[in-house]
CSV table of C-alpha atoms and ligand atoms in Angstrom, one decimal:
chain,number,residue,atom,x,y,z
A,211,UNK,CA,54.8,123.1,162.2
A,212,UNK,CA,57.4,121.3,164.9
A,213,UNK,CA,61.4,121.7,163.8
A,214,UNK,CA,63.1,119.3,166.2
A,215,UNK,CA,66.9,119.4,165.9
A,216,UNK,CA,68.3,115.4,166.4
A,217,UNK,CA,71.5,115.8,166.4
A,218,UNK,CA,74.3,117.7,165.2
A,219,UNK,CA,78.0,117.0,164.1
A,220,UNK,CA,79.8,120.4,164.4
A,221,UNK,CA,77.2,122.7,162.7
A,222,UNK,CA,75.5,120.7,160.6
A,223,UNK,CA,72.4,119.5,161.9
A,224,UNK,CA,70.0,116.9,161.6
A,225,UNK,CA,66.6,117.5,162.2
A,226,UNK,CA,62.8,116.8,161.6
A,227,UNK,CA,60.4,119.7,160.0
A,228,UNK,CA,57.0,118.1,161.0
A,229,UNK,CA,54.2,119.6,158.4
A,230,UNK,CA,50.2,118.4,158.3
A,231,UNK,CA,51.3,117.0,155.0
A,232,UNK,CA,54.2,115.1,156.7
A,233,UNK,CA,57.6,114.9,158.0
A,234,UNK,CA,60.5,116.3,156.2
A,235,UNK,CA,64.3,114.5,157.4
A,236,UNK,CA,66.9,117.9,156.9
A,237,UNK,CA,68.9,118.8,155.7
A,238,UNK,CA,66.5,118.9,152.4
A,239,UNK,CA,66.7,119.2,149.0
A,240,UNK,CA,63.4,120.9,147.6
A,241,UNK,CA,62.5,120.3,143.8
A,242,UNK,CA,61.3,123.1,141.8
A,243,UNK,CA,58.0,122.8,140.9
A,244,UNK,CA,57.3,126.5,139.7
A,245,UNK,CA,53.7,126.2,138.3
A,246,UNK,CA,52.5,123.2,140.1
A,247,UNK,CA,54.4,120.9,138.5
A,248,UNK,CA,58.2,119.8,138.6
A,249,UNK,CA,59.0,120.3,134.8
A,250,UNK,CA,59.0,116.8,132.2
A,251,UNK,CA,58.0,114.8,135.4
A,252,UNK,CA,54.8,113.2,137.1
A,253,UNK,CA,53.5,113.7,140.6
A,254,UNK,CA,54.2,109.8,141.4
A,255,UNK,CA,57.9,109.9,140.2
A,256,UNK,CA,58.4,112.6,142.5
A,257,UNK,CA,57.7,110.2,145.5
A,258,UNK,CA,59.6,107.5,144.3
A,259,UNK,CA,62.4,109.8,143.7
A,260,UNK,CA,62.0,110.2,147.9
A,261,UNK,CA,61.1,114.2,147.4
A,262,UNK,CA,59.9,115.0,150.5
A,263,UNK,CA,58.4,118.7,149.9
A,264,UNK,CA,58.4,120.3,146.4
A,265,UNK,CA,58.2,124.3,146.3
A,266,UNK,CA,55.5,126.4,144.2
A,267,UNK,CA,55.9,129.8,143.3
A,268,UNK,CA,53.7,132.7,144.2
A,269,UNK,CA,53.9,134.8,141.5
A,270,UNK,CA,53.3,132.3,138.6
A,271,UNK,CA,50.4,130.7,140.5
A,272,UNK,CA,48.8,133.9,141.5
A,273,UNK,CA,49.0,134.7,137.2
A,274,UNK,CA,47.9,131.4,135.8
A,275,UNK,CA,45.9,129.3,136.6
A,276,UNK,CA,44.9,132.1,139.5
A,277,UNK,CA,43.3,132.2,142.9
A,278,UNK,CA,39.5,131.5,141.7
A,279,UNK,CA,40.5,128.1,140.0
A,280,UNK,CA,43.4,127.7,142.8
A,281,UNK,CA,40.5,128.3,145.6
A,282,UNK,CA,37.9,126.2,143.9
A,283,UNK,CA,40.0,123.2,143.7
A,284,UNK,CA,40.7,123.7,147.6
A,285,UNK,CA,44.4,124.5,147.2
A,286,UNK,CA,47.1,123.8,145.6
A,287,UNK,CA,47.8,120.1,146.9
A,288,UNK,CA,44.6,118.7,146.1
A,289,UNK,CA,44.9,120.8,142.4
A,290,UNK,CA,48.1,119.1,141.4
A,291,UNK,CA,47.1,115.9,143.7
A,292,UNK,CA,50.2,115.8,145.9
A,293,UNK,CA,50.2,115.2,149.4
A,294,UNK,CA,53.0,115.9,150.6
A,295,UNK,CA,54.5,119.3,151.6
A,296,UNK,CA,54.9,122.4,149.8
A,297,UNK,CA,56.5,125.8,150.3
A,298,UNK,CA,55.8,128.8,148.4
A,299,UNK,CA,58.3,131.3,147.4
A,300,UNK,CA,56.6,134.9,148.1
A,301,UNK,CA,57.2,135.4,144.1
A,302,UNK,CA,59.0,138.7,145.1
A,303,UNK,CA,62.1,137.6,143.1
A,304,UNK,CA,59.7,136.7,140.3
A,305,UNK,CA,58.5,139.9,140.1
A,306,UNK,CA,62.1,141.7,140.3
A,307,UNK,CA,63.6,139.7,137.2
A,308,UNK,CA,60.8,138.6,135.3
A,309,UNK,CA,58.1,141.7,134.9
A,310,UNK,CA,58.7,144.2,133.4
A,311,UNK,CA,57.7,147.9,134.6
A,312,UNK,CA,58.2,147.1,138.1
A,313,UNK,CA,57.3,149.9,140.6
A,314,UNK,CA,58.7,149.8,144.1
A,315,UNK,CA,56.9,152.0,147.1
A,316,UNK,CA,56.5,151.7,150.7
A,317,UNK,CA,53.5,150.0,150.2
A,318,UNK,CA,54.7,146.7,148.0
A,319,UNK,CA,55.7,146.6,144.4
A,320,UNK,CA,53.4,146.9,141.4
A,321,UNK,CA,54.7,145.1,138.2
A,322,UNK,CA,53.0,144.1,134.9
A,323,UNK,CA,52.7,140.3,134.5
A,324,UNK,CA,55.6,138.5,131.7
A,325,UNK,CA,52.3,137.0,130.5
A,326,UNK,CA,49.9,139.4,129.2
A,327,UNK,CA,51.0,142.8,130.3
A,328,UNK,CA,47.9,143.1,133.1
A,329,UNK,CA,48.8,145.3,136.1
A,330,UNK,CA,49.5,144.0,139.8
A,331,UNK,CA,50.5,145.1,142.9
A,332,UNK,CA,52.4,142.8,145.6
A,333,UNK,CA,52.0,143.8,149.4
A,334,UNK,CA,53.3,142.1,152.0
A,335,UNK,CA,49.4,141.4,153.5
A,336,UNK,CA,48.5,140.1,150.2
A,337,UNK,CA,51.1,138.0,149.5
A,338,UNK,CA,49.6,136.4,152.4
A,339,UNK,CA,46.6,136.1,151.2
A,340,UNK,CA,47.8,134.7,148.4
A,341,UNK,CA,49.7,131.8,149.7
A,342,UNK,CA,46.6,131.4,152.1
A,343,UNK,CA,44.7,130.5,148.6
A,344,UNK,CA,47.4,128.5,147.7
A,345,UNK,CA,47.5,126.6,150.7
A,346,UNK,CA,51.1,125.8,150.9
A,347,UNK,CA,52.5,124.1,154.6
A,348,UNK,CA,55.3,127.4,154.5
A,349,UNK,CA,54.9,130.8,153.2
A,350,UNK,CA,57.5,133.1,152.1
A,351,UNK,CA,57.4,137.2,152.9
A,352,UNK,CA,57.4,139.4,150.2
A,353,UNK,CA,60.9,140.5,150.1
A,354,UNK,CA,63.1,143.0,147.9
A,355,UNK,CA,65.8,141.0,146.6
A,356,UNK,CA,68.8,143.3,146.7
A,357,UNK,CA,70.4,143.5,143.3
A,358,UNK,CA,74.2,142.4,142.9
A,359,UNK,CA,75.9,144.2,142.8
A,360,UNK,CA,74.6,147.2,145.0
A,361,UNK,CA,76.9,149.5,147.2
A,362,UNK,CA,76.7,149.3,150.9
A,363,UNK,CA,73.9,152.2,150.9
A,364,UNK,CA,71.7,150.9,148.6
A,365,UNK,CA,71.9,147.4,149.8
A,366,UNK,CA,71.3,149.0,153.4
A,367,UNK,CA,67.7,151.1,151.8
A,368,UNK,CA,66.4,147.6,150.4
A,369,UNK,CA,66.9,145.6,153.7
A,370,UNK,CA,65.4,148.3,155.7
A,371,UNK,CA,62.5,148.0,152.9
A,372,UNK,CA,62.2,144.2,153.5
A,373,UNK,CA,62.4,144.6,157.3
A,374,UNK,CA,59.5,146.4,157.8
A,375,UNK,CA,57.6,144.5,154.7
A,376,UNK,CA,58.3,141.5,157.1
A,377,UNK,CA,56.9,143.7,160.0
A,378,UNK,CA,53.4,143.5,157.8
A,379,UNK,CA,53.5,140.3,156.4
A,380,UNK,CA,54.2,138.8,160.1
A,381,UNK,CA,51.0,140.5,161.3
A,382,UNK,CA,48.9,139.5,158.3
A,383,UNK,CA,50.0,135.8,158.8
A,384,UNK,CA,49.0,136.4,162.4
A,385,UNK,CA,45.9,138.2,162.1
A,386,UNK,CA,44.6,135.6,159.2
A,387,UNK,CA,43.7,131.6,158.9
A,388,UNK,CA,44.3,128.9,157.2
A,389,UNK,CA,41.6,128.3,154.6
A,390,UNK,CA,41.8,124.9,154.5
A,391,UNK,CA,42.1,121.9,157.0
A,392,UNK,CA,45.9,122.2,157.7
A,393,UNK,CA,48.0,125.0,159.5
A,394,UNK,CA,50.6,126.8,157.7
A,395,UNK,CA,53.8,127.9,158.5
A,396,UNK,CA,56.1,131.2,157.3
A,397,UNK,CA,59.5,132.1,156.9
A,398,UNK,CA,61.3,135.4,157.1
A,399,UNK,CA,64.1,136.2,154.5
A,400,UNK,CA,67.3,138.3,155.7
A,401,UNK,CA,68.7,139.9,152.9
A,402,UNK,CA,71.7,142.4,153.4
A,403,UNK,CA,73.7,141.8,150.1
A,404,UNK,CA,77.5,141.2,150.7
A,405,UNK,CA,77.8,143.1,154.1
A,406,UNK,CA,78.0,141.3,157.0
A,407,UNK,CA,77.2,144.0,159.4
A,408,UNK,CA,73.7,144.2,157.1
A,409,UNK,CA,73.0,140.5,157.1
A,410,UNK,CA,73.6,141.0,161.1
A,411,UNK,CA,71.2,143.5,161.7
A,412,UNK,CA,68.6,141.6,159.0
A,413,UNK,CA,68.7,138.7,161.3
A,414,UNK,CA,68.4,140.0,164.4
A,415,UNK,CA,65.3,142.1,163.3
A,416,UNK,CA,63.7,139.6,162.0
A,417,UNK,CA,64.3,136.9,164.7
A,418,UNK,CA,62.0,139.0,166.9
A,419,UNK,CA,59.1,138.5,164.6
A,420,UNK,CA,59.8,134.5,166.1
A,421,UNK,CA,58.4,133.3,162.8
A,422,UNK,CA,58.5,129.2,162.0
A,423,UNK,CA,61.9,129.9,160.5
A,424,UNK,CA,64.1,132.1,158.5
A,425,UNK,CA,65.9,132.1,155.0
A,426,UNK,CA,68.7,133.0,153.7
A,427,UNK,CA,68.1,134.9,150.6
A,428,UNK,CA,69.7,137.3,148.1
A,429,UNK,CA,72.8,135.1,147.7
A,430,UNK,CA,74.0,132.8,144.5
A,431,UNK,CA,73.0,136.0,142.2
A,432,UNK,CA,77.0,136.3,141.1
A,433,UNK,CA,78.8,136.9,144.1
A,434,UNK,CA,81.8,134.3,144.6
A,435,UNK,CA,80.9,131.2,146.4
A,436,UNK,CA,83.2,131.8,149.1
A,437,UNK,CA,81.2,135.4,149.4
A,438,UNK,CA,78.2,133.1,150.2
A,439,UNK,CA,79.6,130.8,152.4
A,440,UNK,CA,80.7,133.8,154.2
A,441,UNK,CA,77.4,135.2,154.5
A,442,UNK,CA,75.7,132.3,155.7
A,443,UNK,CA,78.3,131.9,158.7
A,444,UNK,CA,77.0,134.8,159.4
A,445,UNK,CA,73.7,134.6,159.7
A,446,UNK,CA,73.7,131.2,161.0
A,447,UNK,CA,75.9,132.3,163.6
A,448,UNK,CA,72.7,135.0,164.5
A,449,UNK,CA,69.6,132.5,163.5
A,450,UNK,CA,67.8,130.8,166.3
A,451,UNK,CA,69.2,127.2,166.6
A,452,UNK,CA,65.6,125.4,167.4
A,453,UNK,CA,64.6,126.6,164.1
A,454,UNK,CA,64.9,125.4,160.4
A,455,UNK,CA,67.6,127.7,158.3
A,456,UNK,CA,66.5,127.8,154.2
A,457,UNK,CA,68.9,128.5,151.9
A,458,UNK,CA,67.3,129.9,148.8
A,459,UNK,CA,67.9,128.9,145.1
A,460,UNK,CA,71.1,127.0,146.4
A,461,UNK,CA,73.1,125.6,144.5
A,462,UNK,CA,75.5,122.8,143.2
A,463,UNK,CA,76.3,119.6,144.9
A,464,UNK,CA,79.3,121.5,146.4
A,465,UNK,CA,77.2,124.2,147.3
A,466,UNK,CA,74.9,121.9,149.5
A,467,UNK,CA,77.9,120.3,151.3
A,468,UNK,CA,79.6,123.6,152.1
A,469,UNK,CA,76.3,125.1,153.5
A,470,UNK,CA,75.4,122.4,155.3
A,471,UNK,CA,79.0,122.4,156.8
A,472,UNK,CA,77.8,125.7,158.1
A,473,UNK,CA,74.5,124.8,159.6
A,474,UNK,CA,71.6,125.3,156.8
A,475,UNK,CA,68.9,122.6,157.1
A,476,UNK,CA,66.9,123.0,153.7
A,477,UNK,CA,67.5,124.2,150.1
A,478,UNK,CA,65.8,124.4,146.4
A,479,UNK,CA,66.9,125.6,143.1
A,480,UNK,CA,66.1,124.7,139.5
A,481,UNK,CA,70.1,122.6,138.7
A,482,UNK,CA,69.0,119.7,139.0
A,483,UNK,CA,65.6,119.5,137.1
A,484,UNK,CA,66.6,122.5,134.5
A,485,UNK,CA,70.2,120.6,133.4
A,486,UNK,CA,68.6,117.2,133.1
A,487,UNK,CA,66.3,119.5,130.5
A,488,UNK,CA,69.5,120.0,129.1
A,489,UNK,CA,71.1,116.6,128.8
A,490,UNK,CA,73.5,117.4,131.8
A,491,UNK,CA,73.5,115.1,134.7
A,492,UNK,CA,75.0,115.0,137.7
A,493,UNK,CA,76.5,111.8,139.8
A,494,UNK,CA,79.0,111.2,142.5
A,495,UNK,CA,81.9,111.4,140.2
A,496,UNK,CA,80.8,114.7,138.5
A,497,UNK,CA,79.0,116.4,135.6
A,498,UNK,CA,78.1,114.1,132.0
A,499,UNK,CA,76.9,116.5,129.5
A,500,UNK,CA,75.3,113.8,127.0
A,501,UNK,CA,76.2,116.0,124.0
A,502,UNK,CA,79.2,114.9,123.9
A,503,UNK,CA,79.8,112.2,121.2
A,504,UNK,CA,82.0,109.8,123.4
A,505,UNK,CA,78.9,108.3,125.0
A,506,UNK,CA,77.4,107.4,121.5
A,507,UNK,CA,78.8,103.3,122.5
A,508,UNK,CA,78.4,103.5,125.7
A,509,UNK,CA,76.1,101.3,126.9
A,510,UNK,CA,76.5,101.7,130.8
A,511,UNK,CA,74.2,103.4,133.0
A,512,UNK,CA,75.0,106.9,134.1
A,513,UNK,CA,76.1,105.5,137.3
A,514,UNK,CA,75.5,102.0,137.8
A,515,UNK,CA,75.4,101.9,141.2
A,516,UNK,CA,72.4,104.5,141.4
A,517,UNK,CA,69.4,103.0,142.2
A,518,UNK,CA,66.9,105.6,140.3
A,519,UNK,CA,64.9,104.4,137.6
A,520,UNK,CA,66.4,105.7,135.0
A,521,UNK,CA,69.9,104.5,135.9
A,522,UNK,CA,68.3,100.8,136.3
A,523,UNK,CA,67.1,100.9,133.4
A,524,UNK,CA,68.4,102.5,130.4
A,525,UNK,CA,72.5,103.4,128.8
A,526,UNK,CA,74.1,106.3,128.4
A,527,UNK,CA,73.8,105.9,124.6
A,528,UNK,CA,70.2,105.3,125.1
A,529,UNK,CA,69.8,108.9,126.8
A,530,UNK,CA,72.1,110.6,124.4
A,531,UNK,CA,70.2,109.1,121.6
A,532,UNK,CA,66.9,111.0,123.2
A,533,UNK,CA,68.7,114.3,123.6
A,534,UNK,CA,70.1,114.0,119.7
A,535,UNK,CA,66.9,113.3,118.6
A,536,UNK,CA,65.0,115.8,121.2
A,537,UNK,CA,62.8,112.9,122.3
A,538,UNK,CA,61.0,114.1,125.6
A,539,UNK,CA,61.8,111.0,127.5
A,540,UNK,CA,65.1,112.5,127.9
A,541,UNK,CA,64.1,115.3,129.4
A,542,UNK,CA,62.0,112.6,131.9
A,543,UNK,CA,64.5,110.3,132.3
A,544,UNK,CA,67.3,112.8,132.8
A,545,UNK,CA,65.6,114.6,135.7
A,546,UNK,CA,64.7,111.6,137.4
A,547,UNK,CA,68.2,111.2,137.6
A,548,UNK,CA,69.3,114.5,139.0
A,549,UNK,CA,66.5,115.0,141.4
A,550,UNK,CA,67.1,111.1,142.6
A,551,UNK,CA,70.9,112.0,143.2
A,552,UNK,CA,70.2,115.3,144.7
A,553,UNK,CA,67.9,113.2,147.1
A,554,UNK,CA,70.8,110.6,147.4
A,555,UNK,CA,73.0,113.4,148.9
A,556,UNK,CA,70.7,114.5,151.7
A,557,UNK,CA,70.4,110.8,152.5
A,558,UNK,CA,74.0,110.2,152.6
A,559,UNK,CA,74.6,113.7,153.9
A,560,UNK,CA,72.1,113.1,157.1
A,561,UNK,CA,73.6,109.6,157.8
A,562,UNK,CA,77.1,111.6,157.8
A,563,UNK,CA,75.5,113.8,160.4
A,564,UNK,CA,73.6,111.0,161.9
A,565,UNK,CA,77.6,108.9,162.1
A,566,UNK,CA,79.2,112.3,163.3
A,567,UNK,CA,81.5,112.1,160.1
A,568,UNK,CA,80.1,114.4,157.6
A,569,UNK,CA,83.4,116.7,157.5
A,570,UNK,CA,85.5,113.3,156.3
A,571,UNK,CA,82.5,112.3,153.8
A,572,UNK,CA,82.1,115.7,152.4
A,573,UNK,CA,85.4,116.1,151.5
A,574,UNK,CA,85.6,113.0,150.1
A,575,UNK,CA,82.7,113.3,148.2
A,576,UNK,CA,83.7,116.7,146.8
A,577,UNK,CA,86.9,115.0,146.0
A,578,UNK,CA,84.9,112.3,143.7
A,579,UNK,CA,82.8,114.5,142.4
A,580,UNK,CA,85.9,116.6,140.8
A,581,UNK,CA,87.6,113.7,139.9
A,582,UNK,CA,85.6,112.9,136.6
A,583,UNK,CA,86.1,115.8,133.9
A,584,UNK,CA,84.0,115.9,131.1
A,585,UNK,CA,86.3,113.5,128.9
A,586,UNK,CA,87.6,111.2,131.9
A,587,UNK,CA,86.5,108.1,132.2
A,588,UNK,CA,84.5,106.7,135.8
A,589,UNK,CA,86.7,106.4,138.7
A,590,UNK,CA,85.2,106.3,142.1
A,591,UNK,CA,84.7,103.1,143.7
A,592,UNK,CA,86.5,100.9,141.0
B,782,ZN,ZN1,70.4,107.4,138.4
């Protein structure tokens, strides 16, 4: 993996992540795609949408379908037939708020699976091994993710727990191979909580393991977003410039903006693809919850200057007709729409960059995007 930094425009940055599976422009926005698949969507919708790496998760792979069938269809690409990038979340935060019956040690974390009840144990060399199976082009460690709220102590325990977990997934990654025919990459998480001196001493530690790149994780768990926006400055401030910065499970629109303001290059989390499930949409002049009854007669797109398919092609009475009569189109239809727009920032976020005028374009954008309430009628650009 090659991170090449292009440009930058205060602290955001534009850059290229090149992966065997292809190059990724950042900053990024990374769909979720949990169990090999990005929920009510196909694999070819995804590329039109311009998704240029999806994330799988560890933990939910590793349960079902397993490594046998993962390792027998060669990996997780070839499995669910996409060829572009992947990253893997370690499934550490899986295992923290889904299983029940965890058990924490020195030596990883043993949890019974939300499935079935069957006993595992996570170590940081086998979550390795894991993602190895897998195949995915970036690996997560196995990290604790430090509950919110935790007191300076604890929060100080649980990093010093993921720091030298990193310690022994960075020599498993560099004592193993691929098992396919393309190289893999993996990223270090800083935790540290609230505390700044902690998310300080997270970085630095882990920048001496000089992995492929570093994450940001632990934040967006209920801490106030200017509590996150503080702790990123932080760490980005520590974080090695020539290498990508991922902020995990991040965020809104305005979330996006106000990181990459602060010099993150790539991000995921389930908004986009888990509101469309639930008839709200996103667009440049903010949130349309298609519930609500005044879009029963309105037969305009949800944004008609959106190029996705789904704003090319159908009403906003259409899709509220789907959602009232739980059709599953709308659940399609609807994340096309998010994932397209959340790809539609990055675009128009990178050119910003690219233009050296993201601060004026973010805030007008931000502006826009608070300008429609949930009644209001459309406003920007008319
Ligand atoms: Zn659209």
């Amino acid at each position: 993996m090659k991170f090449s930094l292009s440009t930058a425009d205060n602290n955001a940055r534009l850059g290229f992540l090149e992966t065997a599976h292809g190059i990724i422009e950042t900053p990024t926005f990374m769909p979720v795609g949990t169990q090999g698949t990005v929920k009510a969507i196909e694999q070819r919708e995804l590329v039109e949408i311009g998704a240029q790496i999806i994330l799988g998760n560890t933990y939910h792979l590793y349960l079902r379908p397993g490594l046998e069938i993962l390792r027998a269809a060669n990996g997780l690409h070839k499995f669910m037939n996409w060829r572009k990038p992947i990253l893997t979340d370690s499934g550490g935060f899986q295992v923290f708020s889904l299983s029940e019956l965890r058990k924490l040690s020195e030596d990883g974390v043993r949890f019974q699976s939300h499935i079935d009840g069957s006993e595992h144990l996570f170590t940081p060399e086998n979550v390795v091994d894991i993602q190895r199976v897998i195949g995915s082009d970036i690996m997560m460690m196995l990290d604790e993710c430090t509950p919110f709220p935790s007191t300076f102590d604890e929060a100080k325990k649980s990093n010093e727990l993921t720091m030298r977990w990193a310690k022994r997934g960075r020599m498993q990654f560099l004592l193993t191979e691929e098992l396919y025919e393309h190289s893999q990459a993996q990223f270090a998480i800083v935790q540290g909580s609230v505390y700044a001196e902690l998310r300080e001493i997270s970085a630095k530690q882990l920048i001496e393991l000089d992995c492929e790149g570093y994450a940001i994780g632990g934040l967006a768990v209920g801490e106030s977003a200017e509590t996150m926006y503080a702790m990123v400055e932080v760490c980005n401030e520590i974080l090695p410039q020539e290498k990508p910065r991922y902020l995990m499970g991040v965020g809104t629109p305005e979330n996006l903006l106000e990181a990459i303001e602060r010099g993150v290059d790539m991000f995921d989390c389930v908004l986009p693809t888990r509101n469309g499930r639930n008839a709200n949409v996103f667009s440049r002049f903010g949130k349309i919850n298609f519930r609500n009854a005044e879009y029963k007669n309105d037969f305009t797109p949800i944004d008609d200057e959106c190029e996705c398919y789904t704003c090319r092609n159908f009403t906003r009475a259409y899709l509220r007709h789907l959602f009232m009569t739980k059709e599953i189109l709308g659940l399609q239809l609807a994340t096309i729409h998010n994932l397209y727009f959340y790809q539609w920032l990055m675009k128009e976020t990178r050119n910003a960059i690219r233009e050296k005028r993201f601060a004026e374009w973010k805030r007008e954008m931000l502006a826009s995007m608070a300008m429609r309430s949930e009644s209001g009628r459309r406003s920007f650009g008319k």
